[in-house]
PDB file of C-alpha atoms in Angstrom:
ATOM      1  CA  UNK A  51      15.715  43.143 -55.237  1.00 46.00           C
ATOM      2  CA  UNK A  52      18.346  40.351 -55.488  1.00 43.00           C
ATOM      3  CA  UNK A  53      20.557  42.612 -57.649  1.00 48.00           C
ATOM      4  CA  UNK A  54      20.384  45.320 -54.939  1.00 46.00           C
ATOM      5  CA  UNK A  55      21.454  42.794 -52.360  1.00 46.00           C
ATOM      6  CA  UNK A  56      24.293  41.565 -54.647  1.00 48.00           C
ATOM      7  CA  UNK A  57      25.449  45.207 -55.261  1.00 52.00           C
ATOM      8  CA  UNK A  58      25.358  45.853 -51.475  1.00 55.00           C
ATOM      9  CA  UNK A  59      27.447  42.788 -50.860  1.00 61.00           C
ATOM     10  CA  UNK A  60      29.867  43.807 -53.634  1.00 61.00           C
ATOM     11  CA  UNK A  61      30.180  47.330 -52.194  1.00 69.00           C
ATOM     12  CA  UNK A  62      30.840  46.048 -48.658  1.00 91.00           C
ATOM     13  CA  UNK A  63      33.427  43.554 -49.981  1.00 94.00           C
ATOM     14  CA  UNK A  64      35.046  46.398 -51.935  1.00 96.00           C
ATOM     15  CA  UNK A  65      35.139  48.567 -48.755  1.00 96.00           C
ATOM     16  CA  UNK A  66      36.683  45.669 -46.807  1.00 97.00           C
ATOM     17  CA  UNK A  67      39.330  45.089 -49.466  1.00 97.00           C
ATOM     18  CA  UNK A  68      40.171  48.803 -49.541  1.00 97.00           C
ATOM     19  CA  UNK A  69      40.385  49.043 -45.753  1.00 97.00           C
ATOM     20  CA  UNK A  70      42.518  46.035 -45.388  1.00 97.00           C
ATOM     21  CA  UNK A  71      44.726  47.161 -48.279  1.00 98.00           C
ATOM     22  CA  UNK A  72      45.316  50.477 -46.564  1.00 97.00           C
ATOM     23  CA  UNK A  73      46.182  48.704 -43.289  1.00 97.00           C
ATOM     24  CA  UNK A  74      48.763  46.576 -44.940  1.00 98.00           C
ATOM     25  CA  UNK A  75      50.115  49.441 -47.012  1.00 98.00           C
ATOM     26  CA  UNK A  76      50.760  51.313 -43.796  1.00 97.00           C
ATOM     27  CA  UNK A  77      52.426  48.290 -42.134  1.00 97.00           C
ATOM     28  CA  UNK A  78      54.993  47.909 -45.017  1.00 98.00           C
ATOM     29  CA  UNK A  79      55.572  51.643 -45.416  1.00 97.00           C
ATOM     30  CA  UNK A  80      54.034  52.042 -48.869  1.00 97.00           C
ATOM     31  CA  UNK A  81      53.786  55.767 -49.667  1.00 94.00           C
ATOM     32  CA  UNK A  82      50.248  57.044 -49.310  1.00 92.00           C
ATOM     33  CA  UNK A  83      50.163  58.183 -52.987  1.00 93.00           C
ATOM     34  CA  UNK A  84      50.809  54.581 -54.030  1.00 93.00           C
ATOM     35  CA  UNK A  85      48.378  53.001 -51.646  1.00 95.00           C
ATOM     36  CA  UNK A  86      45.508  52.547 -54.151  1.00 95.00           C
ATOM     37  CA  UNK A  87      43.674  49.334 -54.933  1.00 97.00           C
ATOM     38  CA  UNK A  88      42.165  49.307 -58.315  1.00 97.00           C
ATOM     39  CA  UNK A  89      38.900  47.610 -59.259  1.00 97.00           C
ATOM     40  CA  UNK A  90      39.198  47.976 -62.992  1.00 95.00           C
ATOM     41  CA  UNK A  91      42.028  47.668 -65.456  1.00 94.00           C
ATOM     42  CA  UNK A  92      43.933  50.746 -66.649  1.00 95.00           C
ATOM     43  CA  UNK A  93      45.309  49.093 -69.756  1.00 93.00           C
ATOM     44  CA  UNK A  94      48.859  49.485 -68.367  1.00 95.00           C
ATOM     45  CA  UNK A  95      49.307  45.992 -66.733  1.00 95.00           C
ATOM     46  CA  UNK A  96      48.468  47.418 -63.261  1.00 95.00           C
ATOM     47  CA  UNK A  97      46.965  44.573 -61.251  1.00 97.00           C
ATOM     48  CA  UNK A  98      43.360  45.018 -60.170  1.00 98.00           C
ATOM     49  CA  UNK A  99      40.628  43.268 -58.201  1.00 98.00           C
ATOM     50  CA  UNK A 100      37.605  42.117 -60.148  1.00 97.00           C
ATOM     51  CA  UNK A 101      34.583  41.511 -57.934  1.00 96.00           C
ATOM     52  CA  UNK A 102      31.767  39.488 -59.437  1.00 95.00           C
ATOM     53  CA  UNK A 103      28.086  39.577 -58.344  1.00 89.00           C
ATOM     54  CA  UNK A 104      28.310  35.956 -57.275  1.00 90.00           C
ATOM     55  CA  UNK A 105      30.931  36.886 -54.614  1.00 91.00           C
ATOM     56  CA  UNK A 106      33.840  35.606 -56.723  1.00 96.00           C
ATOM     57  CA  UNK A 107      37.032  37.614 -56.356  1.00 98.00           C
ATOM     58  CA  UNK A 108      39.724  37.748 -59.117  1.00 98.00           C
ATOM     59  CA  UNK A 109      43.245  39.120 -59.249  1.00 98.00           C
ATOM     60  CA  UNK A 110      43.688  40.448 -62.821  1.00 98.00           C
ATOM     61  CA  UNK A 111      46.470  41.878 -64.900  1.00 97.00           C
ATOM     62  CA  UNK A 112      45.438  43.353 -68.185  1.00 96.00           C
ATOM     63  CA  UNK A 113      47.422  45.307 -70.767  1.00 96.00           C
ATOM     64  CA  UNK A 114      45.938  47.040 -73.752  1.00 94.00           C
ATOM     65  CA  UNK A 115      42.803  45.031 -73.552  1.00 91.00           C
ATOM     66  CA  UNK A 116      44.588  41.725 -73.374  1.00 96.00           C
ATOM     67  CA  UNK A 117      44.197  39.766 -70.106  1.00 96.00           C
ATOM     68  CA  UNK A 118      47.689  38.544 -69.131  1.00 96.00           C
ATOM     69  CA  UNK A 119      46.605  36.903 -65.832  1.00 97.00           C
ATOM     70  CA  UNK A 120      43.346  36.105 -64.059  1.00 98.00           C
ATOM     71  CA  UNK A 121      43.417  34.228 -60.818  1.00 98.00           C
ATOM     72  CA  UNK A 122      40.341  33.207 -58.871  1.00 98.00           C
ATOM     73  CA  UNK A 123      40.952  34.022 -55.261  1.00 98.00           C
ATOM     74  CA  UNK A 124      39.466  32.044 -52.372  1.00 96.00           C
ATOM     75  CA  UNK A 125      39.286  35.029 -50.040  1.00 97.00           C
ATOM     76  CA  UNK A 126      40.028  38.690 -49.543  1.00 97.00           C
ATOM     77  CA  UNK A 127      43.285  37.686 -47.843  1.00 98.00           C
ATOM     78  CA  UNK A 128      44.226  35.648 -50.954  1.00 98.00           C
ATOM     79  CA  UNK A 129      43.667  38.567 -53.379  1.00 98.00           C
ATOM     80  CA  UNK A 130      45.614  40.880 -51.054  1.00 98.00           C
ATOM     81  CA  UNK A 131      48.488  38.455 -51.070  1.00 98.00           C
ATOM     82  CA  UNK A 132      48.673  38.644 -54.885  1.00 98.00           C
ATOM     83  CA  UNK A 133      48.468  42.447 -54.847  1.00 98.00           C
ATOM     84  CA  UNK A 134      51.109  42.847 -52.118  1.00 98.00           C
ATOM     85  CA  UNK A 135      53.336  40.249 -53.657  1.00 98.00           C
ATOM     86  CA  UNK A 136      53.559  42.528 -56.702  1.00 97.00           C
ATOM     87  CA  UNK A 137      53.908  45.712 -54.673  1.00 97.00           C
ATOM     88  CA  UNK A 138      56.617  44.311 -52.363  1.00 98.00           C
ATOM     89  CA  UNK A 139      58.415  42.915 -55.406  1.00 98.00           C
ATOM     90  CA  UNK A 140      58.628  46.496 -56.867  1.00 96.00           C
ATOM     91  CA  UNK A 141      59.638  47.938 -53.535  1.00 97.00           C
ATOM     92  CA  UNK A 142      62.320  45.288 -53.040  1.00 98.00           C
ATOM     93  CA  UNK A 143      63.588  45.713 -56.556  1.00 98.00           C
ATOM     94  CA  UNK A 144      64.062  49.422 -55.989  1.00 97.00           C
ATOM     95  CA  UNK A 145      65.718  48.701 -52.630  1.00 97.00           C
ATOM     96  CA  UNK A 146      68.130  46.153 -54.250  1.00 97.00           C
ATOM     97  CA  UNK A 147      68.938  48.523 -57.045  1.00 96.00           C
ATOM     98  CA  UNK A 148      70.138  51.164 -54.619  1.00 96.00           C
ATOM     99  CA  UNK A 149      71.644  48.903 -51.874  1.00 95.00           C
ATOM    100  CA  UNK A 150      73.273  46.158 -53.918  1.00 91.00           C
ATOM    101  CA  UNK A 151      76.907  45.104 -53.393  1.00 88.00           C
ATOM    102  CA  UNK A 152      79.277  44.322 -56.192  1.00 90.00           C
ATOM    103  CA  UNK A 153      79.619  40.531 -56.682  1.00 89.00           C
ATOM    104  CA  UNK A 154      76.226  39.759 -55.103  1.00 91.00           C
ATOM    105  CA  UNK A 155      73.346  38.766 -57.393  1.00 93.00           C
ATOM    106  CA  UNK A 156      70.573  41.348 -57.550  1.00 95.00           C
ATOM    107  CA  UNK A 157      67.852  38.811 -56.736  1.00 97.00           C
ATOM    108  CA  UNK A 158      69.479  37.800 -53.473  1.00 96.00           C
ATOM    109  CA  UNK A 159      68.935  41.230 -51.898  1.00 96.00           C
ATOM    110  CA  UNK A 160      65.636  41.703 -53.660  1.00 98.00           C
ATOM    111  CA  UNK A 161      64.186  38.425 -52.357  1.00 98.00           C
ATOM    112  CA  UNK A 162      65.446  39.139 -48.801  1.00 97.00           C
ATOM    113  CA  UNK A 163      63.881  42.576 -48.804  1.00 98.00           C
ATOM    114  CA  UNK A 164      60.584  41.298 -50.267  1.00 98.00           C
ATOM    115  CA  UNK A 165      60.376  38.632 -47.585  1.00 98.00           C
ATOM    116  CA  UNK A 166      61.032  41.268 -44.877  1.00 98.00           C
ATOM    117  CA  UNK A 167      58.277  43.501 -46.222  1.00 98.00           C
ATOM    118  CA  UNK A 168      55.763  40.663 -46.604  1.00 98.00           C
ATOM    119  CA  UNK A 169      56.591  39.516 -43.055  1.00 98.00           C
ATOM    120  CA  UNK A 170      55.572  42.897 -41.724  1.00 98.00           C
ATOM    121  CA  UNK A 171      52.126  42.349 -43.258  1.00 97.00           C
ATOM    122  CA  UNK A 172      51.592  38.661 -42.586  1.00 98.00           C
ATOM    123  CA  UNK A 173      53.670  35.682 -41.430  1.00 98.00           C
ATOM    124  CA  UNK A 174      51.657  33.454 -43.745  1.00 98.00           C
ATOM    125  CA  UNK A 175      52.352  35.675 -46.749  1.00 98.00           C
ATOM    126  CA  UNK A 176      56.090  35.600 -45.970  1.00 98.00           C
ATOM    127  CA  UNK A 177      56.022  31.757 -45.716  1.00 98.00           C
ATOM    128  CA  UNK A 178      54.033  31.479 -48.929  1.00 98.00           C
ATOM    129  CA  UNK A 179      56.443  33.718 -50.819  1.00 98.00           C
ATOM    130  CA  UNK A 180      59.453  31.889 -49.371  1.00 98.00           C
ATOM    131  CA  UNK A 181      58.145  28.661 -50.930  1.00 98.00           C
ATOM    132  CA  UNK A 182      57.635  30.410 -54.272  1.00 98.00           C
ATOM    133  CA  UNK A 183      61.152  31.861 -54.129  1.00 98.00           C
ATOM    134  CA  UNK A 184      62.576  28.430 -53.306  1.00 97.00           C
ATOM    135  CA  UNK A 185      60.955  27.039 -56.420  1.00 98.00           C
ATOM    136  CA  UNK A 186      62.355  29.888 -58.546  1.00 97.00           C
ATOM    137  CA  UNK A 187      65.863  29.279 -57.114  1.00 96.00           C
ATOM    138  CA  UNK A 188      65.517  25.477 -57.718  1.00 96.00           C
ATOM    139  CA  UNK A 189      64.994  26.240 -61.436  1.00 96.00           C
ATOM    140  CA  UNK A 190      67.380  29.198 -61.584  1.00 95.00           C
ATOM    141  CA  UNK A 191      69.865  29.249 -58.724  1.00 95.00           C
ATOM    142  CA  UNK A 192      71.831  32.300 -57.687  1.00 93.00           C
ATOM    143  CA  UNK A 193      74.969  32.657 -59.831  1.00 89.00           C
ATOM    144  CA  UNK A 194      77.171  34.791 -57.573  1.00 83.00           C
ATOM    145  CA  UNK A 195      78.963  31.917 -55.764  1.00 79.00           C
ATOM    146  CA  UNK A 196      77.593  32.882 -52.361  1.00 80.00           C
ATOM    147  CA  UNK A 197      76.017  30.046 -50.330  1.00 68.00           C
TER     148      UNK A 197
END
């Protein structure tokens, strides 16, 4: 009986994650064909959500059976942040590759675009990523001479 209750909770949590994922995907303009949240690894380092019977949620990256990253998330919002941080990084990287200007460091445009995309989804996500980017730049500043 308890296992049925746990499975029901897990399924409703999965549905909530999927629904919220699709809402955010639409807000940031993620193509429908890419708006898929995975709940098991594909062996190709595609991030996925691991839901445990005890209501724990993990953001996981696994490649060829080797777990590269596993982060215990405090909420659905938290795991969605990790997923969309990756997704917007890829989107922003593609944007910067096609819109970059000579003499301007690639990361500058990529970070700006990622923050814009995350801001469409959540002000809190944008602020969180801004702090992470500031830490990256503290350790490895831009090298294009632009202030």
